[in-house]
Amino acid sequence: MPVGIFDSGLGGLNIYETLARRLPGVSFCYYGDNGNAPYGVCSQDQIFRYSCAGIEHLWRFGCDLVILACNTASAAALRRIQEEWLPDGKRVLGVFVPTIEKLTERSWGDVSPPRQVAIERVALFATPATVASRAFQRELSFRAVGVDVEAQPCAGLVDAIEDGDLMLADAIAQVHVEALLRRMPNPQAAVLGCTHYPYVEDAFRQALGPLPIYNQPELVAESLADYLRRHPELKGGRARERFVTSGDPGSVSIKATRFLHRCIEFEQIPVPAGRFET
Ligand code: DGL
């Protein structure tokens, strides 16, 4: 039974690659909804419907456990998915909580009241939909008090990355860092709250200077490894990998191969997931 990994496009590959390295015995099936990306400019309702359609594809490939390797879907849709839509026996996990647990020095299952933590000023970089949802601040407030979050909606950044134009993406990242630093000149930590952003992590690092950056692939891999230790029944089978997309498999494969520095071949989903008439 493979573990499903879902993203609007290429960003979740960062999470996938780290997971596959960390959990060499586990099978994975990756689904990129490149035909509908970027999600960051969609409404919450659209993101919910696209995410449900993508998760259903992964169920068809036998994935009872799906990681939403997409902050935008985790922020805008995960709660609704879990509360209103998810049938018994299926699980969907997001990428927000592991990041926030790390930031607030908590381990899984710690439900003690919110408390003061070492970091008091956080710079959050995320898509416009993630920032608008305020899900990061909501999850943080369950665990910590007195943390000031300045969030920068990084318009245009995912589009440049999905187009494979990393030079443009670097420049856009820099502009967004400068905009945030004008509002919060001395953050103590930064969170790259979109799984596409590790492709331009160097640009963020240069623009931010010597600041701890919370980067999700390692944090999510650590958290999934721990989850699978507690639920070993969800990781059966021998290790395999499979990549499917709602976009053009040829161009998605070329970009994925370039980003991950190894040959990645995507298959096409016959009907792009979640292509709903509006
Ligand atoms: N990679 C996704 C995220 O983590 C989605 C980006 C998008 O499609 O706008 O937010």
mmCIF file of C-alpha atoms and ligand atoms in Angstrom:
data_model
loop_
_atom_site.group_PDB
_atom_site.id
_atom_site.type_symbol
_atom_site.label_atom_id
_atom_site.label_comp_id
_atom_site.label_asym_id
_atom_site.label_seq_id
_atom_site.Cartn_x
_atom_site.Cartn_y
_atom_site.Cartn_z
ATOM 1 C CA MET A 1 0.000 0.000 0.000
ATOM 2 C CA PRO A 2 1.826 3.164 -1.123
ATOM 3 C CA VAL A 3 1.724 6.438 0.789
ATOM 4 C CA GLY A 4 0.138 9.144 -1.370
ATOM 5 C CA ILE A 5 1.750 12.535 -1.726
ATOM 6 C CA PHE A 6 -0.344 15.341 -3.090
ATOM 7 C CA ASP A 7 0.570 18.826 -4.269
ATOM 8 C CA SER A 8 -0.828 21.352 -6.707
ATOM 9 C CA GLY A 9 2.270 20.774 -8.806
ATOM 10 C CA LEU A 10 6.014 20.383 -8.418
ATOM 11 C CA GLY A 11 6.471 21.670 -4.870
ATOM 12 C CA GLY A 12 5.569 18.426 -3.120
ATOM 13 C CA LEU A 13 8.499 16.733 -4.878
ATOM 14 C CA ASN A 14 10.724 18.414 -2.296
ATOM 15 C CA ILE A 15 8.792 16.633 0.409
ATOM 16 C CA TYR A 16 8.706 13.388 -1.586
ATOM 17 C CA GLU A 17 12.459 13.330 -2.145
ATOM 18 C CA THR A 18 13.231 13.805 1.528
ATOM 19 C CA LEU A 19 10.616 11.224 2.567
ATOM 20 C CA ALA A 20 11.945 8.643 0.118
ATOM 21 C CA ARG A 21 15.480 9.139 1.433
ATOM 22 C CA ARG A 22 14.352 8.999 5.051
ATOM 23 C CA LEU A 23 12.015 5.992 4.581
ATOM 24 C CA PRO A 24 13.711 3.742 2.014
ATOM 25 C CA GLY A 25 11.367 0.790 2.670
ATOM 26 C CA VAL A 26 8.159 2.684 1.881
ATOM 27 C CA SER A 27 6.285 2.884 -1.464
ATOM 28 C CA PHE A 28 5.083 6.296 -2.587
ATOM 29 C CA CYS A 29 2.690 7.558 -5.210
ATOM 30 C CA TYR A 30 2.969 11.253 -6.079
ATOM 31 C CA TYR A 31 0.143 13.220 -7.604
ATOM 32 C CA GLY A 32 0.768 16.739 -8.937
ATOM 33 C CA ASP A 33 -2.311 18.685 -9.976
ATOM 34 C CA ASN A 34 -0.227 20.723 -12.421
ATOM 35 C CA GLY A 35 -3.282 21.120 -14.685
ATOM 36 C CA ASN A 36 -4.932 23.271 -12.017
ATOM 37 C CA ALA A 37 -1.885 24.933 -10.373
ATOM 38 C CA PRO A 38 -1.313 27.395 -8.891
ATOM 39 C CA TYR A 39 -3.761 26.958 -6.023
ATOM 40 C CA GLY A 40 -2.491 30.051 -4.235
ATOM 41 C CA VAL A 41 -4.793 32.337 -6.203
ATOM 42 C CA CYS A 42 -7.879 30.066 -5.999
ATOM 43 C CA SER A 43 -10.842 30.411 -3.648
ATOM 44 C CA GLN A 44 -11.058 28.168 -0.564
ATOM 45 C CA ASP A 45 -13.907 26.280 -2.192
ATOM 46 C CA GLN A 46 -11.940 25.612 -5.386
ATOM 47 C CA ILE A 47 -8.934 24.454 -3.368
ATOM 48 C CA PHE A 48 -11.188 22.101 -1.390
ATOM 49 C CA ARG A 49 -12.651 20.577 -4.589
ATOM 50 C CA TYR A 50 -9.286 20.246 -6.358
ATOM 51 C CA SER A 51 -7.760 18.650 -3.253
ATOM 52 C CA CYS A 52 -10.626 16.155 -2.846
ATOM 53 C CA ALA A 53 -10.364 15.190 -6.524
ATOM 54 C CA GLY A 54 -6.603 14.668 -6.197
ATOM 55 C CA ILE A 55 -6.972 12.621 -3.018
ATOM 56 C CA GLU A 56 -9.564 10.425 -4.765
ATOM 57 C CA HIS A 57 -7.037 9.733 -7.540
ATOM 58 C CA LEU A 58 -4.536 8.625 -4.924
ATOM 59 C CA TRP A 59 -7.117 6.330 -3.322
ATOM 60 C CA ARG A 60 -7.546 4.677 -6.728
ATOM 61 C CA PHE A 61 -3.800 3.959 -6.635
ATOM 62 C CA GLY A 62 -4.291 2.266 -3.261
ATOM 63 C CA CYS A 63 -3.083 5.064 -0.981
ATOM 64 C CA ASP A 64 -5.097 4.963 2.255
ATOM 65 C CA LEU A 65 -2.745 7.521 3.778
ATOM 66 C CA VAL A 66 -2.264 10.779 1.852
ATOM 67 C CA ILE A 67 0.142 13.568 2.769
ATOM 68 C CA LEU A 68 -1.087 16.957 1.596
ATOM 69 C CA ALA A 69 2.380 18.183 0.652
ATOM 70 C CA CYS A 70 0.828 21.543 -0.100
ATOM 71 C CA ASN A 71 0.463 24.298 2.468
ATOM 72 C CA THR A 72 -2.260 25.991 0.478
ATOM 73 C CA ALA A 73 -4.424 22.857 0.539
ATOM 74 C CA SER A 74 -3.462 22.187 4.165
ATOM 75 C CA ALA A 75 -4.411 25.758 5.112
ATOM 76 C CA ALA A 76 -7.539 26.198 3.034
ATOM 77 C CA ALA A 77 -9.027 22.713 2.868
ATOM 78 C CA LEU A 78 -7.587 20.172 5.323
ATOM 79 C CA ARG A 79 -9.854 20.971 8.252
ATOM 80 C CA ARG A 80 -12.971 20.731 6.011
ATOM 81 C CA ILE A 81 -11.654 17.524 4.418
ATOM 82 C CA GLN A 82 -11.200 15.929 7.834
ATOM 83 C CA GLU A 83 -14.437 17.203 9.335
ATOM 84 C CA GLU A 84 -16.882 16.840 6.410
ATOM 85 C CA TRP A 85 -15.546 14.589 3.730
ATOM 86 C CA LEU A 86 -13.042 11.936 4.766
ATOM 87 C CA PRO A 87 -14.531 8.415 4.996
ATOM 88 C CA ASP A 88 -13.537 5.943 7.708
ATOM 89 C CA GLY A 89 -10.312 4.081 7.042
ATOM 90 C CA LYS A 90 -8.677 6.902 5.044
ATOM 91 C CA ARG A 91 -6.239 9.416 6.484
ATOM 92 C CA VAL A 92 -5.008 12.756 5.232
ATOM 93 C CA LEU A 93 -2.180 14.620 6.962
ATOM 94 C CA GLY A 94 -1.044 18.182 6.306
ATOM 95 C CA VAL A 95 2.334 19.892 6.371
ATOM 96 C CA PHE A 96 1.524 22.802 8.670
ATOM 97 C CA VAL A 97 1.431 21.100 12.017
ATOM 98 C CA PRO A 98 4.938 19.542 11.930
ATOM 99 C CA THR A 99 6.355 22.987 11.117
ATOM 100 C CA ILE A 100 4.484 24.641 13.954
ATOM 101 C CA GLU A 101 5.359 21.872 16.399
ATOM 102 C CA LYS A 102 9.037 22.454 15.644
ATOM 103 C CA LEU A 103 8.699 26.201 15.992
ATOM 104 C CA THR A 104 6.894 25.847 19.311
ATOM 105 C CA GLU A 105 9.239 23.109 20.621
ATOM 106 C CA ARG A 106 6.461 20.537 20.948
ATOM 107 C CA SER A 107 6.348 16.881 20.192
ATOM 108 C CA TRP A 108 3.389 15.088 18.612
ATOM 109 C CA GLY A 109 0.414 14.650 20.875
ATOM 110 C CA ASP A 110 1.439 17.400 23.312
ATOM 111 C CA VAL A 111 -1.894 19.056 24.072
ATOM 112 C CA SER A 112 -0.765 21.124 27.011
ATOM 113 C CA PRO A 113 -1.977 24.750 27.044
ATOM 114 C CA PRO A 114 -0.267 27.345 24.831
ATOM 115 C CA ARG A 115 2.933 28.690 26.376
ATOM 116 C CA GLN A 116 5.689 31.225 25.835
ATOM 117 C CA VAL A 117 8.378 29.983 23.395
ATOM 118 C CA ALA A 118 11.871 31.186 22.525
ATOM 119 C CA ILE A 119 10.859 32.756 19.188
ATOM 120 C CA GLU A 120 8.709 35.876 19.347
ATOM 121 C CA ARG A 121 8.895 37.278 15.813
ATOM 122 C CA VAL A 122 8.332 35.030 12.807
ATOM 123 C CA ALA A 123 8.412 35.890 9.115
ATOM 124 C CA LEU A 124 6.053 33.665 7.138
ATOM 125 C CA PHE A 125 6.355 33.382 3.356
ATOM 126 C CA ALA A 126 3.423 31.624 1.711
ATOM 127 C CA THR A 127 0.900 31.790 -1.122
ATOM 128 C CA PRO A 128 -1.835 34.450 -1.093
ATOM 129 C CA ALA A 129 -4.473 31.797 -0.228
ATOM 130 C CA THR A 130 -2.421 30.426 2.683
ATOM 131 C CA VAL A 131 -1.839 33.901 4.082
ATOM 132 C CA ALA A 132 -5.522 34.837 3.664
ATOM 133 C CA SER A 133 -6.631 31.678 5.512
ATOM 134 C CA ARG A 134 -4.672 32.669 8.671
ATOM 135 C CA ALA A 135 -4.379 28.923 9.340
ATOM 136 C CA PHE A 136 -0.740 29.314 10.401
ATOM 137 C CA GLN A 137 -1.638 31.860 13.088
ATOM 138 C CA ARG A 138 -4.603 29.713 14.190
ATOM 139 C CA GLU A 139 -2.509 26.556 14.625
ATOM 140 C CA LEU A 140 0.230 28.560 16.312
ATOM 141 C CA SER A 141 -2.199 30.073 18.823
ATOM 142 C CA PHE A 142 -3.184 26.569 19.993
ATOM 143 C CA ARG A 143 0.439 25.991 21.029
ATOM 144 C CA ALA A 144 2.163 29.285 21.817
ATOM 145 C CA VAL A 145 1.449 32.728 23.195
ATOM 146 C CA GLY A 146 3.152 36.004 22.372
ATOM 147 C CA VAL A 147 4.439 35.106 18.895
ATOM 148 C CA ASP A 148 4.128 37.898 16.363
ATOM 149 C CA VAL A 149 3.717 36.551 12.798
ATOM 150 C CA GLU A 150 4.308 38.808 9.799
ATOM 151 C CA ALA A 151 3.050 37.035 6.697
ATOM 152 C CA GLN A 152 4.054 37.859 3.132
ATOM 153 C CA PRO A 153 1.794 36.607 0.322
ATOM 154 C CA CYS A 154 4.347 35.760 -2.364
ATOM 155 C CA ALA A 155 2.314 36.469 -5.487
ATOM 156 C CA GLY A 156 3.854 35.164 -8.703
ATOM 157 C CA LEU A 157 6.449 32.920 -7.103
ATOM 158 C CA VAL A 158 4.737 29.557 -7.654
ATOM 159 C CA ASP A 159 3.905 30.495 -11.273
ATOM 160 C CA ALA A 160 7.578 31.195 -12.015
ATOM 161 C CA ILE A 161 8.628 27.883 -10.427
ATOM 162 C CA GLU A 162 5.913 25.884 -12.221
ATOM 163 C CA ASP A 163 7.135 27.533 -15.473
ATOM 164 C CA GLY A 164 10.651 26.354 -14.612
ATOM 165 C CA ASP A 165 11.968 29.947 -14.614
ATOM 166 C CA LEU A 166 14.147 29.870 -11.499
ATOM 167 C CA MET A 167 15.962 33.114 -12.307
ATOM 168 C CA LEU A 168 12.675 34.971 -12.270
ATOM 169 C CA ALA A 169 11.630 33.035 -9.163
ATOM 170 C CA ASP A 170 14.835 34.108 -7.347
ATOM 171 C CA ALA A 171 14.121 37.750 -8.176
ATOM 172 C CA ILE A 172 10.501 37.476 -7.020
ATOM 173 C CA ALA A 173 11.576 35.826 -3.748
ATOM 174 C CA GLN A 174 13.978 38.687 -3.083
ATOM 175 C CA VAL A 175 11.300 41.324 -3.672
ATOM 176 C CA HIS A 176 8.961 39.563 -1.225
ATOM 177 C CA VAL A 177 11.651 39.299 1.452
ATOM 178 C CA GLU A 178 12.381 43.016 1.114
ATOM 179 C CA ALA A 179 8.671 43.820 1.400
ATOM 180 C CA LEU A 180 8.335 41.778 4.597
ATOM 181 C CA LEU A 181 11.509 43.176 6.172
ATOM 182 C CA ARG A 182 10.134 46.682 5.712
ATOM 183 C CA ARG A 183 7.221 45.704 7.984
ATOM 184 C CA MET A 184 9.203 43.460 10.381
ATOM 185 C CA PRO A 185 12.879 44.537 10.250
ATOM 186 C CA ASN A 186 14.226 41.954 12.690
ATOM 187 C CA PRO A 187 12.413 38.609 12.620
ATOM 188 C CA GLN A 188 14.000 35.836 14.702
ATOM 189 C CA ALA A 189 13.052 33.046 12.294
ATOM 190 C CA ALA A 190 11.519 32.564 8.870
ATOM 191 C CA VAL A 191 9.151 29.871 7.645
ATOM 192 C CA LEU A 192 9.034 28.896 3.979
ATOM 193 C CA GLY A 193 5.344 28.014 4.090
ATOM 194 C CA CYS A 194 4.959 26.698 0.566
ATOM 195 C CA THR A 195 6.467 23.465 -0.677
ATOM 196 C CA HIS A 196 7.558 25.131 -3.917
ATOM 197 C CA TYR A 197 9.867 27.578 -2.115
ATOM 198 C CA PRO A 198 12.774 25.236 -1.287
ATOM 199 C CA TYR A 199 13.657 25.451 -5.020
ATOM 200 C CA VAL A 200 14.602 29.079 -4.370
ATOM 201 C CA GLU A 201 15.808 28.649 -0.799
ATOM 202 C CA ASP A 202 19.199 30.195 -1.619
ATOM 203 C CA ALA A 203 17.499 33.390 -2.781
ATOM 204 C CA PHE A 204 15.519 33.518 0.484
ATOM 205 C CA ARG A 205 18.675 32.856 2.507
ATOM 206 C CA GLN A 206 20.642 35.585 0.759
ATOM 207 C CA ALA A 207 17.895 38.150 1.162
ATOM 208 C CA LEU A 208 17.151 37.208 4.793
ATOM 209 C CA GLY A 209 20.735 37.028 6.024
ATOM 210 C CA PRO A 210 21.761 34.752 8.907
ATOM 211 C CA LEU A 211 18.329 33.783 10.170
ATOM 212 C CA PRO A 212 17.095 30.290 11.025
ATOM 213 C CA ILE A 213 14.814 29.133 8.217
ATOM 214 C CA TYR A 214 12.205 26.501 8.966
ATOM 215 C CA ASN A 215 12.140 24.369 5.866
ATOM 216 C CA GLN A 216 9.425 21.776 5.609
ATOM 217 C CA PRO A 217 10.826 18.690 3.845
ATOM 218 C CA GLU A 218 12.965 17.581 6.813
ATOM 219 C CA LEU A 219 10.295 18.431 9.373
ATOM 220 C CA VAL A 220 7.555 16.579 7.483
ATOM 221 C CA ALA A 221 9.794 13.550 6.882
ATOM 222 C CA GLU A 222 10.616 13.374 10.578
ATOM 223 C CA SER A 223 6.962 13.605 11.485
ATOM 224 C CA LEU A 224 5.842 10.967 8.942
ATOM 225 C CA ALA A 225 8.567 8.579 10.073
ATOM 226 C CA ASP A 226 7.216 8.945 13.593
ATOM 227 C CA TYR A 227 3.594 8.507 12.375
ATOM 228 C CA LEU A 228 4.453 5.318 10.481
ATOM 229 C CA ARG A 229 6.224 3.947 13.538
ATOM 230 C CA ARG A 230 2.905 4.331 15.348
ATOM 231 C CA HIS A 231 0.855 3.022 12.357
ATOM 232 C CA PRO A 232 3.039 0.360 10.704
ATOM 233 C CA GLU A 233 -0.022 -1.111 8.929
ATOM 234 C CA LEU A 234 -0.037 1.942 6.624
ATOM 235 C CA LYS A 235 3.333 1.329 5.008
ATOM 236 C CA GLY A 236 3.075 -2.142 3.501
ATOM 237 C CA GLY A 237 4.644 -3.418 0.276
ATOM 238 C CA ARG A 238 8.088 -3.108 -1.207
ATOM 239 C CA ALA A 239 9.509 0.287 -2.029
ATOM 240 C CA ARG A 240 8.304 1.686 -5.354
ATOM 241 C CA GLU A 241 7.684 5.146 -6.726
ATOM 242 C CA ARG A 242 5.055 6.371 -9.129
ATOM 243 C CA PHE A 243 4.350 9.891 -10.384
ATOM 244 C CA VAL A 244 1.087 11.060 -11.929
ATOM 245 C CA THR A 245 -0.061 14.483 -13.047
ATOM 246 C CA SER A 246 -3.141 16.262 -14.323
ATOM 247 C CA GLY A 247 -0.843 18.413 -16.488
ATOM 248 C CA ASP A 248 1.262 17.564 -19.524
ATOM 249 C CA PRO A 249 3.398 14.605 -18.402
ATOM 250 C CA GLY A 250 6.190 15.425 -20.868
ATOM 251 C CA SER A 251 6.870 18.940 -19.656
ATOM 252 C CA VAL A 252 6.183 18.077 -15.997
ATOM 253 C CA SER A 253 8.729 15.210 -16.240
ATOM 254 C CA ILE A 254 11.356 17.513 -17.770
ATOM 255 C CA LYS A 255 10.972 20.099 -15.001
ATOM 256 C CA ALA A 256 10.845 17.462 -12.243
ATOM 257 C CA THR A 257 14.000 15.825 -13.621
ATOM 258 C CA ARG A 258 15.741 19.198 -13.673
ATOM 259 C CA PHE A 259 14.632 20.085 -10.141
ATOM 260 C CA LEU A 260 15.498 16.728 -8.558
ATOM 261 C CA HIS A 261 18.640 16.071 -10.639
ATOM 262 C CA ARG A 262 17.503 12.554 -11.562
ATOM 263 C CA CYS A 263 15.137 11.072 -14.120
ATOM 264 C CA ILE A 264 11.496 11.393 -13.050
ATOM 265 C CA GLU A 265 8.745 10.187 -15.365
ATOM 266 C CA PHE A 266 5.193 11.314 -14.828
ATOM 267 C CA GLU A 267 2.121 9.510 -16.149
ATOM 268 C CA GLN A 268 -1.019 11.356 -17.097
ATOM 269 C CA ILE A 269 -4.343 11.190 -15.269
ATOM 270 C CA PRO A 270 -6.886 10.946 -18.117
ATOM 271 C CA VAL A 271 -9.164 13.768 -16.887
ATOM 272 C CA PRO A 272 -7.488 16.639 -15.027
ATOM 273 C CA ALA A 273 -8.561 16.386 -11.400
ATOM 274 C CA GLY A 274 -11.174 18.818 -10.231
ATOM 275 C CA ARG A 275 -11.868 20.462 -13.595
ATOM 276 C CA PHE A 276 -15.212 21.755 -12.453
ATOM 277 C CA GLU A 277 -17.372 24.087 -14.475
ATOM 278 C CA THR A 278 -17.884 27.363 -12.621
HETATM 279 N N1 DGL B 1 3.091 24.081 -3.114
HETATM 280 C C1 DGL B 1 1.889 24.560 -2.605
HETATM 281 C C2 DGL B 1 2.011 25.097 -1.204
HETATM 282 O O1 DGL B 1 2.749 24.506 -0.432
HETATM 283 C C3 DGL B 1 0.901 25.239 -3.525
HETATM 284 C C4 DGL B 1 1.329 26.375 -4.343
HETATM 285 C C5 DGL B 1 0.267 26.830 -5.325
HETATM 286 O O2 DGL B 1 -0.252 25.980 -6.072
HETATM 287 O O3 DGL B 1 -0.008 28.024 -5.357
HETATM 288 O O4 DGL B 1 1.378 26.051 -0.823
#
